[in-house]
mmCIF file of C-alpha atoms and ligand atoms in Angstrom:
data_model
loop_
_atom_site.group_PDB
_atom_site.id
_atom_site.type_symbol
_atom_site.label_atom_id
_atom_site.label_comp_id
_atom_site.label_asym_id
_atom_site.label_seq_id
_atom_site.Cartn_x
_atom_site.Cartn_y
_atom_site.Cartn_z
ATOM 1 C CA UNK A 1 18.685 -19.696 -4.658
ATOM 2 C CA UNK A 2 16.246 -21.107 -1.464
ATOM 3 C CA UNK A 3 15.139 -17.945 0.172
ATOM 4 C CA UNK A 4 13.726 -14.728 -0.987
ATOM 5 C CA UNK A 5 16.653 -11.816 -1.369
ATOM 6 C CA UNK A 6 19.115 -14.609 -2.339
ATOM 7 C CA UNK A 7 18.602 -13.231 -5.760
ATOM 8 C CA UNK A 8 19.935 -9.810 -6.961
ATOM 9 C CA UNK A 9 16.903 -9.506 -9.042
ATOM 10 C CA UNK A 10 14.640 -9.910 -5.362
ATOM 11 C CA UNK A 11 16.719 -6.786 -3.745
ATOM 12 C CA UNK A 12 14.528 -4.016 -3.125
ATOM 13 C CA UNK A 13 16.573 -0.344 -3.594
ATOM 14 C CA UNK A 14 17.358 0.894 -0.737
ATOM 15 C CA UNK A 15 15.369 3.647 0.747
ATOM 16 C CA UNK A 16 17.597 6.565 1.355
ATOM 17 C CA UNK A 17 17.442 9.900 0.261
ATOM 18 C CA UNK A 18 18.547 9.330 -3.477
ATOM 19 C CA UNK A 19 15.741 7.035 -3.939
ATOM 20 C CA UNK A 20 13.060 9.314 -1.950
ATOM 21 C CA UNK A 21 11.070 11.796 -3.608
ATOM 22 C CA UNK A 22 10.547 15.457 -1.620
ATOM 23 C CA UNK A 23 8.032 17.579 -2.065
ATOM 24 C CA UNK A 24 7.874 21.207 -0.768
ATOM 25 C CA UNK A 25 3.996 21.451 0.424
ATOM 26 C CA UNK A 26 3.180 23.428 3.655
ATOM 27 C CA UNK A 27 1.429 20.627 5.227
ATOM 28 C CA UNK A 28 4.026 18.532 4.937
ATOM 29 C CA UNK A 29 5.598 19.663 8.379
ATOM 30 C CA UNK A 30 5.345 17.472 11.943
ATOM 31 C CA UNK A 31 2.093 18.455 13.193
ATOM 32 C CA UNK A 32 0.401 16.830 10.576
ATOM 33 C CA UNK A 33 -0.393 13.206 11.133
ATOM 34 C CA UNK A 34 -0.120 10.561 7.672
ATOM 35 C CA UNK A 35 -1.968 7.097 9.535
ATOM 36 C CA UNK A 36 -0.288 4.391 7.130
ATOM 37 C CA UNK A 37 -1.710 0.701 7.610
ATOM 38 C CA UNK A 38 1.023 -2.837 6.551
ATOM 39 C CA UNK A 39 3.823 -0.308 7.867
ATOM 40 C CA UNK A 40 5.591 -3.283 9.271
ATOM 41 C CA UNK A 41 6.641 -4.537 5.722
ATOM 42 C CA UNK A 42 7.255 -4.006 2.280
ATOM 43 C CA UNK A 43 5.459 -0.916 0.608
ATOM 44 C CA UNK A 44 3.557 0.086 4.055
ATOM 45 C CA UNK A 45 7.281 0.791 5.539
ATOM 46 C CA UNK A 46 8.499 2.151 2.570
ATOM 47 C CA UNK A 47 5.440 4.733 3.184
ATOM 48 C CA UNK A 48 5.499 5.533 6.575
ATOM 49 C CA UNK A 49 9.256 6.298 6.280
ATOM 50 C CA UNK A 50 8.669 8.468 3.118
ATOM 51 C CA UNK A 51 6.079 10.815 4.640
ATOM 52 C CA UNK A 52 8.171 10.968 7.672
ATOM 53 C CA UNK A 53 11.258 11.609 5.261
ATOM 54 C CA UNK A 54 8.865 14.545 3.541
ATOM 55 C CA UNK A 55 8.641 16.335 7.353
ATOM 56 C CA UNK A 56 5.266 15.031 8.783
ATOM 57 C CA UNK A 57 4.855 12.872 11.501
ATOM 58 C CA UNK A 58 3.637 9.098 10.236
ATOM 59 C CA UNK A 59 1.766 6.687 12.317
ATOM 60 C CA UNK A 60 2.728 2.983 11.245
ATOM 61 C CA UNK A 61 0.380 0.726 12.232
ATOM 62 C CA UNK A 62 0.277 -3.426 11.926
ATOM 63 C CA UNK A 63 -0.270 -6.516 13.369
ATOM 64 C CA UNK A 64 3.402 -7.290 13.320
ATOM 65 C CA UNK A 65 4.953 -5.704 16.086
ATOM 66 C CA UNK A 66 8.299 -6.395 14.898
ATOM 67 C CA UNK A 67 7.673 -5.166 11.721
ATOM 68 C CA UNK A 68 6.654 -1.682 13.071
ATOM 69 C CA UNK A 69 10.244 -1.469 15.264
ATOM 70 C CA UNK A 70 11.611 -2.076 11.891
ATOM 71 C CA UNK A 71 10.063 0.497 10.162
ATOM 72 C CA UNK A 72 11.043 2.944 13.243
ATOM 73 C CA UNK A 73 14.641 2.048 12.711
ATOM 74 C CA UNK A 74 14.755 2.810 9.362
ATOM 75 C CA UNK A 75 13.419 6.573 10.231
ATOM 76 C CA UNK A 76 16.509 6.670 12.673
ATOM 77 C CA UNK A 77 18.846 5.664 10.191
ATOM 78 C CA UNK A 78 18.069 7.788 7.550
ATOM 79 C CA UNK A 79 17.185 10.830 10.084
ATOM 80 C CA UNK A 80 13.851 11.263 8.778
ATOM 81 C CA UNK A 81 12.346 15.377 9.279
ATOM 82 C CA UNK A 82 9.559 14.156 10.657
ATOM 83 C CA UNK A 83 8.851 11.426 12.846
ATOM 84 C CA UNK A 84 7.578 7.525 12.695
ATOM 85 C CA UNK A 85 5.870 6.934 15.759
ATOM 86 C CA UNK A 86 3.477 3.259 15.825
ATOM 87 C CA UNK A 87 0.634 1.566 17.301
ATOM 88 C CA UNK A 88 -0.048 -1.914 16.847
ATOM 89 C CA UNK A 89 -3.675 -3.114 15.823
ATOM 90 C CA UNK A 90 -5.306 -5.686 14.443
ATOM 91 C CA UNK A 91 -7.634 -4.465 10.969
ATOM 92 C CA UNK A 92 -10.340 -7.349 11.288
ATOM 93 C CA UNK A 93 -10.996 -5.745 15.132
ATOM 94 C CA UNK A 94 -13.212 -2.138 14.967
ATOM 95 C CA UNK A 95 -11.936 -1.555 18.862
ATOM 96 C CA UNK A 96 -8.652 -1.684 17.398
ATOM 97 C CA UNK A 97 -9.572 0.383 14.034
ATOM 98 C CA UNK A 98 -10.856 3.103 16.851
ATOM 99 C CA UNK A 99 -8.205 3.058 19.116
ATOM 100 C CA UNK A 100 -5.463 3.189 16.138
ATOM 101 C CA UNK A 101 -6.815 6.478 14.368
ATOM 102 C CA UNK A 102 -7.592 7.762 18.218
ATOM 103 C CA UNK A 103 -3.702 7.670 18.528
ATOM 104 C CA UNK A 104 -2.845 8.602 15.332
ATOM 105 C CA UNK A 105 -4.819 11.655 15.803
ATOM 106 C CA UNK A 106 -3.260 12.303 19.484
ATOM 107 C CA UNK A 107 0.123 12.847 17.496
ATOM 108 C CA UNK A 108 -1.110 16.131 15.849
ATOM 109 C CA UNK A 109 -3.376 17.322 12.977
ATOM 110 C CA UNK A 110 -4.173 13.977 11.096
ATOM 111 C CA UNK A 111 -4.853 14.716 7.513
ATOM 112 C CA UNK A 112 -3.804 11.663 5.559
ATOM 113 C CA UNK A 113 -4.241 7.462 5.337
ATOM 114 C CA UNK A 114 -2.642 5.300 3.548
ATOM 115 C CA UNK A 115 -4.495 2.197 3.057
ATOM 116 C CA UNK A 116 -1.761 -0.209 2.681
ATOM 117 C CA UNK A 117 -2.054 -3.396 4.690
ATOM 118 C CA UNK A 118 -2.740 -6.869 2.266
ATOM 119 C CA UNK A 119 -2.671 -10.301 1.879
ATOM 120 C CA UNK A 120 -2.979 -12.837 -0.705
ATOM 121 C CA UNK A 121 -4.643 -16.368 -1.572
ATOM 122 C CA UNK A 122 -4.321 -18.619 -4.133
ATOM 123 C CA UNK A 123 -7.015 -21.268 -4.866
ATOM 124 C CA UNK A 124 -9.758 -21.932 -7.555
ATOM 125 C CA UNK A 125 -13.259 -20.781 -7.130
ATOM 126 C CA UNK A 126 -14.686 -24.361 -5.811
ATOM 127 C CA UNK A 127 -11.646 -24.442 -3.270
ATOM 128 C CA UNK A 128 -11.641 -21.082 -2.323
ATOM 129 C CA UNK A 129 -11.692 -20.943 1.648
ATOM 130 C CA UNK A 130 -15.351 -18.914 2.841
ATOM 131 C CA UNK A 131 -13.412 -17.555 6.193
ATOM 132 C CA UNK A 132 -10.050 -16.711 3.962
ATOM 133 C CA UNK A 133 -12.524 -14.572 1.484
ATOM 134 C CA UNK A 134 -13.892 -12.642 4.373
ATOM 135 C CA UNK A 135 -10.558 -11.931 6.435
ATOM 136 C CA UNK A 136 -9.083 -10.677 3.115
ATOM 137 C CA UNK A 137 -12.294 -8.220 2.847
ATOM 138 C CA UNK A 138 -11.917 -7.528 6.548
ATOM 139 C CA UNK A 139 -8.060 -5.924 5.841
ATOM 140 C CA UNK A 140 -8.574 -5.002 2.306
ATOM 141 C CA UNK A 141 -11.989 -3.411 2.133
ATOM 142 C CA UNK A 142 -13.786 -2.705 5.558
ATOM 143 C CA UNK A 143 -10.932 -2.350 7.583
ATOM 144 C CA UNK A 144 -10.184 0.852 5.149
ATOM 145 C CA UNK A 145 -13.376 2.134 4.606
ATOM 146 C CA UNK A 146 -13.880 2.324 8.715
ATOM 147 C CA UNK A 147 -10.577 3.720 8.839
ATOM 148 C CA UNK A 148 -11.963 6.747 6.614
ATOM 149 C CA UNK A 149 -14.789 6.960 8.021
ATOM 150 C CA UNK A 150 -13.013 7.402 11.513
ATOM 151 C CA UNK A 151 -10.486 10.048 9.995
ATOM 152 C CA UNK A 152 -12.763 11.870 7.750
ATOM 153 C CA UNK A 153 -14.233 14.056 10.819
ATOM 154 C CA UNK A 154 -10.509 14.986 11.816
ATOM 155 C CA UNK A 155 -9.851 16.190 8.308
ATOM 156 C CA UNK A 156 -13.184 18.422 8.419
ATOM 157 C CA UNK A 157 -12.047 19.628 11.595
ATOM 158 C CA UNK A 158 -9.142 20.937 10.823
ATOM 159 C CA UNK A 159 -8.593 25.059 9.634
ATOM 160 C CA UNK A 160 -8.572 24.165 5.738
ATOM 161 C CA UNK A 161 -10.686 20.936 5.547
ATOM 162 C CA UNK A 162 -6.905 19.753 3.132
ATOM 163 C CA UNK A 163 -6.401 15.835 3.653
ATOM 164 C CA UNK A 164 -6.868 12.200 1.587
ATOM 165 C CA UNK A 165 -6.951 8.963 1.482
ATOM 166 C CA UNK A 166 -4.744 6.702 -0.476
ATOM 167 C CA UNK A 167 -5.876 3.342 -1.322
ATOM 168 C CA UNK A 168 -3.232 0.454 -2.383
ATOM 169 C CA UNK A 169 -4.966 -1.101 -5.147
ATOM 170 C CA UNK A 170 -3.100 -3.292 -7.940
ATOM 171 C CA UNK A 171 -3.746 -4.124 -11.460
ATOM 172 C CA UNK A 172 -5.997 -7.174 -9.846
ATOM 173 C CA UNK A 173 -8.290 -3.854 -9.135
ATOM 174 C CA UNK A 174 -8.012 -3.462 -13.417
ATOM 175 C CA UNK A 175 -8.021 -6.450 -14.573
ATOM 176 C CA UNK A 176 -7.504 -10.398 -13.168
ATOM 177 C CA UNK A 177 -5.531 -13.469 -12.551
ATOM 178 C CA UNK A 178 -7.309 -16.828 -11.938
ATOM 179 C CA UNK A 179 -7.104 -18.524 -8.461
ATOM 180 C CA UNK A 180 -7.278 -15.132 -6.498
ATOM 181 C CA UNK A 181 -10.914 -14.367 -6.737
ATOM 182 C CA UNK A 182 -10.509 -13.276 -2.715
ATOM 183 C CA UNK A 183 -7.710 -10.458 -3.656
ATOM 184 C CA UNK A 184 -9.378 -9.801 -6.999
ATOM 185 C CA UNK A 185 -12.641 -8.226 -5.662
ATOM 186 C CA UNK A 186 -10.779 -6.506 -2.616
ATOM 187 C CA UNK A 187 -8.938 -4.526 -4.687
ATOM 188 C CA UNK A 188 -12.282 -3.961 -7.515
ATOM 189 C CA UNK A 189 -14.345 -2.782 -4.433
ATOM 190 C CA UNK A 190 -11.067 -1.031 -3.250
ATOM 191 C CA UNK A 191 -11.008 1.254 -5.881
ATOM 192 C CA UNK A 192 -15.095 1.597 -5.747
ATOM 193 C CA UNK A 193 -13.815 3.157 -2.337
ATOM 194 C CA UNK A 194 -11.841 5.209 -3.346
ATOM 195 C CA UNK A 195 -14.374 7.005 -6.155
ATOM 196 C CA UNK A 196 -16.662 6.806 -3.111
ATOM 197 C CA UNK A 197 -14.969 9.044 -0.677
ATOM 198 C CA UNK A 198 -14.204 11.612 -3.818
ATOM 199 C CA UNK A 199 -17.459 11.532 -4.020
ATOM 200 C CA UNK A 200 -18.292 12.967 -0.536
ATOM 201 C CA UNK A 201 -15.119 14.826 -0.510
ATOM 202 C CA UNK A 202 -15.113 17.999 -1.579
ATOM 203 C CA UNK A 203 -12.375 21.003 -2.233
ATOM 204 C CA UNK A 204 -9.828 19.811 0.252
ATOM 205 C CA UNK A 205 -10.363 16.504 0.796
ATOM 206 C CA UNK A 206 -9.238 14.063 -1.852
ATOM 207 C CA UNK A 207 -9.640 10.296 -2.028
ATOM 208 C CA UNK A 208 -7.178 8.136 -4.850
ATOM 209 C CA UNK A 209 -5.663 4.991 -5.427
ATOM 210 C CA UNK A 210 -2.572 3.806 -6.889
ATOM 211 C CA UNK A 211 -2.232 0.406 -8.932
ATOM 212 C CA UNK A 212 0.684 -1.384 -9.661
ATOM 213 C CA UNK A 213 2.460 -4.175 -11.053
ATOM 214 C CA UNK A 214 4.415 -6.208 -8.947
ATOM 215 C CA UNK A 215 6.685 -5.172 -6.159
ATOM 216 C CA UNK A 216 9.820 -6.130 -4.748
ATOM 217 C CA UNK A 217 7.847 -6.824 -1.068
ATOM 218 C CA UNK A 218 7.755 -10.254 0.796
ATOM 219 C CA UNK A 219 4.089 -10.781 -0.559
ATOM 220 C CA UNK A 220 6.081 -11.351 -3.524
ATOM 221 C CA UNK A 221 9.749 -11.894 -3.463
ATOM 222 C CA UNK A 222 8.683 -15.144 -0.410
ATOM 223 C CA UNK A 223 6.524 -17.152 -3.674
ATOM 224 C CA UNK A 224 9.179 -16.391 -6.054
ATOM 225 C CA UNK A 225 11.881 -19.222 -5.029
ATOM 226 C CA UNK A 226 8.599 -21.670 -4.450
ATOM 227 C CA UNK A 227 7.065 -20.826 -7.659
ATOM 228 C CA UNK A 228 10.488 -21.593 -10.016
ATOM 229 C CA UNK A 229 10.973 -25.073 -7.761
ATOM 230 C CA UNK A 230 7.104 -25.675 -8.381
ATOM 231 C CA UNK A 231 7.180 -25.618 -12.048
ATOM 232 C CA UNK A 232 10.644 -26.507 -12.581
ATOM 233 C CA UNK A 233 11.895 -23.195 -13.509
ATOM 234 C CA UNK A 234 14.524 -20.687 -12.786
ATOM 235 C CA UNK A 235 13.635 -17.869 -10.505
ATOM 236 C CA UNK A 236 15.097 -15.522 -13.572
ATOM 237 C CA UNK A 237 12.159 -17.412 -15.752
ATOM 238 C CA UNK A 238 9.460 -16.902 -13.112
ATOM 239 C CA UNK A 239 10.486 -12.972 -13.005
ATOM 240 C CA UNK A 240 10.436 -12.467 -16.769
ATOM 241 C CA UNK A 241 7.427 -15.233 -18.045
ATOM 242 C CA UNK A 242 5.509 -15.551 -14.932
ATOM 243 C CA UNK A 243 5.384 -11.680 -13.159
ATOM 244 C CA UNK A 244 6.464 -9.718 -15.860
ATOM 245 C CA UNK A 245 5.281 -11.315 -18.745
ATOM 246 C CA UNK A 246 2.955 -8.873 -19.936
ATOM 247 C CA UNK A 247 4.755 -5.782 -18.549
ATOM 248 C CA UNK A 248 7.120 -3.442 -20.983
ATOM 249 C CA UNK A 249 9.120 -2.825 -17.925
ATOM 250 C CA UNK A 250 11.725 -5.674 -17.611
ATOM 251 C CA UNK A 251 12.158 -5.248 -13.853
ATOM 252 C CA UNK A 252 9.570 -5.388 -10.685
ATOM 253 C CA UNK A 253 9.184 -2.232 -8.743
ATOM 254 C CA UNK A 254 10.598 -1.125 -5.522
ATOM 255 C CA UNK A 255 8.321 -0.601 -2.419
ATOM 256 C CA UNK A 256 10.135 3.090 -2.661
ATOM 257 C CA UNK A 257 8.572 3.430 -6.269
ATOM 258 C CA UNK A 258 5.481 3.350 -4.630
ATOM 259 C CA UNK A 259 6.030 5.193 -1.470
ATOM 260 C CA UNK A 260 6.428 8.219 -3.768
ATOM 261 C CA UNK A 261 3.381 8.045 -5.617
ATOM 262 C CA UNK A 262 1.428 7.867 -2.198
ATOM 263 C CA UNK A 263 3.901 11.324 -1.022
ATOM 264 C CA UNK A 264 3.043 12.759 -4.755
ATOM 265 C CA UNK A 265 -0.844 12.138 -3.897
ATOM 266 C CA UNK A 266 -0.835 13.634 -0.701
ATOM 267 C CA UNK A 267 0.840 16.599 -1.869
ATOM 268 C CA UNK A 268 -0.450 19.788 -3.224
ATOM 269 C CA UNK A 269 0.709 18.965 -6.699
ATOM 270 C CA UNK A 270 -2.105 16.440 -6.996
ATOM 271 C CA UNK A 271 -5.013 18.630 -5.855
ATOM 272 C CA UNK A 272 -7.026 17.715 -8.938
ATOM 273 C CA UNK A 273 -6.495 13.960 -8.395
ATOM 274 C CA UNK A 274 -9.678 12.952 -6.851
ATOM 275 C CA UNK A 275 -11.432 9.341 -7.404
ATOM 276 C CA UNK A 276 -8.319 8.538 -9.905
ATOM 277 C CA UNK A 277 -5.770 6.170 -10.003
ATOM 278 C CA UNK A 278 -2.320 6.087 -10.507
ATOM 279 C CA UNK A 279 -1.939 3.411 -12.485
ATOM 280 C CA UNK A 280 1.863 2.262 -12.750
ATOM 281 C CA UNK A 281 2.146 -1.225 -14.006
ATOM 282 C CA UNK A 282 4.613 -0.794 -16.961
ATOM 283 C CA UNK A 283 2.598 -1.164 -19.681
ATOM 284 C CA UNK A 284 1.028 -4.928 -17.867
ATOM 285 C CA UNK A 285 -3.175 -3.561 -18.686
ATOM 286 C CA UNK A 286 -3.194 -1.240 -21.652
ATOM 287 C CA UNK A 287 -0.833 -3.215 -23.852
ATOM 288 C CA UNK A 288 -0.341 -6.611 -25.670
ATOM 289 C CA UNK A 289 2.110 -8.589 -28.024
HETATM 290 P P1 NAD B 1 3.669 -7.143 2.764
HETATM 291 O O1 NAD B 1 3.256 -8.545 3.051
HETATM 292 O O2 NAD B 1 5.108 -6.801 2.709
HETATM 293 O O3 NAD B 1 2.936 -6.149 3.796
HETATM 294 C C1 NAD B 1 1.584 -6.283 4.139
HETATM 295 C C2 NAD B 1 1.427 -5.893 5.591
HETATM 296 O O4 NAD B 1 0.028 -5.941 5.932
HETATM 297 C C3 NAD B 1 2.164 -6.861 6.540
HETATM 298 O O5 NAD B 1 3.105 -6.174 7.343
HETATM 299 C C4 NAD B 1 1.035 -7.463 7.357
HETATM 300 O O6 NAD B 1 1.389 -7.737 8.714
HETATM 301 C C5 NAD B 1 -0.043 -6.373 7.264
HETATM 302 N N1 NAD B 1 -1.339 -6.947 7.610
HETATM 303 C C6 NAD B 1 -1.913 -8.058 7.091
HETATM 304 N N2 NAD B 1 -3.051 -8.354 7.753
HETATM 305 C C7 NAD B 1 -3.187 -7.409 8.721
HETATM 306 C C8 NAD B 1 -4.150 -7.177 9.734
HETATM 307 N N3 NAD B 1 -5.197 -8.016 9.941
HETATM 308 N N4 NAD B 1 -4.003 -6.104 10.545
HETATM 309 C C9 NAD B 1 -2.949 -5.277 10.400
HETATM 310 N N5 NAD B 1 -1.996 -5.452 9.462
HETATM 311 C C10 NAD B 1 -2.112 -6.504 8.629
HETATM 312 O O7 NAD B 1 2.967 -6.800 1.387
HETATM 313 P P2 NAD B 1 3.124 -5.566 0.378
HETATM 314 O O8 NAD B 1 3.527 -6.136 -0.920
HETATM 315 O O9 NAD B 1 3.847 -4.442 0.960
HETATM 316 O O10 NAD B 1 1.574 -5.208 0.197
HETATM 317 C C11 NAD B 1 1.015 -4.012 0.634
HETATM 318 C C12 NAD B 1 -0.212 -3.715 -0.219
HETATM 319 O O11 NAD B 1 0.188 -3.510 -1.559
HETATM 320 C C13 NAD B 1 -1.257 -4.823 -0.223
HETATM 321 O O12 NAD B 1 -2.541 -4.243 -0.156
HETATM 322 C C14 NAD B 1 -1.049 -5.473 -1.577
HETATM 323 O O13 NAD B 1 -2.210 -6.052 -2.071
HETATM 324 C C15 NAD B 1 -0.646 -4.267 -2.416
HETATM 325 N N6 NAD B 1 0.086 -4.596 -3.641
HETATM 326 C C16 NAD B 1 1.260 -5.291 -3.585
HETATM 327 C C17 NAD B 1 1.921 -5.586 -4.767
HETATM 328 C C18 NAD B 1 3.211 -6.359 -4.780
HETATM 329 O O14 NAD B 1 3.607 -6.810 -5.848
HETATM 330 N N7 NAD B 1 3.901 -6.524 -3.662
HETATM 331 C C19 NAD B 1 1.394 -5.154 -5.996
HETATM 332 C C20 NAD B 1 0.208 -4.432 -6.009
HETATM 333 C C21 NAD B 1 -0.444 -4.157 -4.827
#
């Protein structure tokens, strides 16, 4: 039970078109352009390869090259409608913030974001590491709000003014956990974002967020194995006490899960969606035993 997917309970569903959502919307179609940042792993993949699975054509961006030709492959293989075409960048560098909605934009008509890309870090207050706290606002706070701010102007350019931007916040943006004061704020601030932009938004163009529990992703799945041998537990007894223990939902989600909140928030059924958050944690915030 070493690594992480050794474990049925670890195994993320399979992204395919049973567990994909579609949605029939008339910008869903390849000239328009969904940027999606972490697309080399994990939810950011799952993402990507949903919007490009719903007909539009999704730029994956990361740091991890491989990850993106990943993320490509699995558009081959499931013979996406669209397209997943990437660019590699780095979040914490503006030329490369510039340069990756430049391209994203040279595919067609870019109307949506997906603020995806994360990291975590876990250490008290008094230990907490000064540079680690500002990388993880780098990725998880400016790198998306310069991100908007650079697609914004494409989405007011275009005929009907109709885009968003999703924001991947957690239930660490409702509530928190100790030892991850760095991840804890990103995603408070994240969703201050996010109420931001629908603030300056308007008719067509929509800002949200979507908070969840935890995820069958390597973020996760990696500390699992390391957790149960650090506290002399099974990796079953991690799942249920440790991750789950407050949820009513007895299993983590799959990165798909969320994919298809971020293709239901783009989509024309969620025109009225505008500074929320989809909050889908089963049950972990608004209820107790
Ligand atoms: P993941 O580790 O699988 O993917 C994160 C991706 O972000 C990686 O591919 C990584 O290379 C990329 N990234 C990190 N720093 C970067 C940088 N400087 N520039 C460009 N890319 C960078 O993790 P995931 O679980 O898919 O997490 C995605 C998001 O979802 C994160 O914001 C995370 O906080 C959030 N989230 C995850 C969970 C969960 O349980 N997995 C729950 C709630 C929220």
């Amino acid at each position: 039970m070493g690594k992480s997917g050794t474990h049925e309970r670890l195994e993320a569903r399979p992204i395919d078109d049973d567990s994909l959502m579609f949605v029939d919307d008339d910008h869903f179609v390849e000239e328009t352009v969904c940027l999606v940042t972490g697309a080399g792993s994990g939810i950011g993949r799952a993402t990507a390869v949903a919007m490009a699975a719903n007909g539009t054509t999704a730029v994956a961006t990361d740091v991890d090259e491989s990850g993106l030709a990943g993320t490509a492959e699995l558009g081959d293989e499931i013979g996406v409608d669209g397209r997943v075409e990437t660019v590699a960048g780095d979040l914490t560098d503006d030329d490369d913030i510039e340069r990756i909605v430049e391209t994203a934009a040279d595919h067609g008509t870019l109307r949506y974001l997906a603020n995806v890309a994360g990291m975590q870090h876990i250490d008290a207050i008094e230990d907490f590491p000064m540079e680690q706290y500002d990388r993880m606002h780098d990725v998880m706070l400016r790198a998306p709000l310069y991100l908007a701010k650079r697609t914004i102007p494409h989405i007011r350019a275009t005929d009907d003014g109709v885009g968003a931007v999703g924001n991947m916040a957690s239930v660490h943006g409702h509530y928190v956990t100790s030892d991850k004061v760095g991840y804890n704020v990103s995603k408070f601030g994240l969703r201050g974002l996010t109420q931001s932009i629908a603030a300056e938004g308007g008719d067509g163009l929509r800002s949200f967020s979507i908070s969840t529990g935890y995820v069958k992703t390597p973020l996760v799945t990696e500390q699992i194995p390391d957790t149960a041998e650090q506290r002399g537990i099974s990796v079953d007894e991690v799942i249920d006490d440790v991750m789950l223990g407050q949820s009513r939902v007895t299993e983590m989600m799959d990165p798909v899960d969320v994919a298809n909140l971020f293709v239901f928030g783009f989509s024309k059924h969620a025109t009225h969606l505008n500074g929320g958050d989809l909050l889908f944690d089963g049950g972990m915030t608004l209820t107790y035993e």
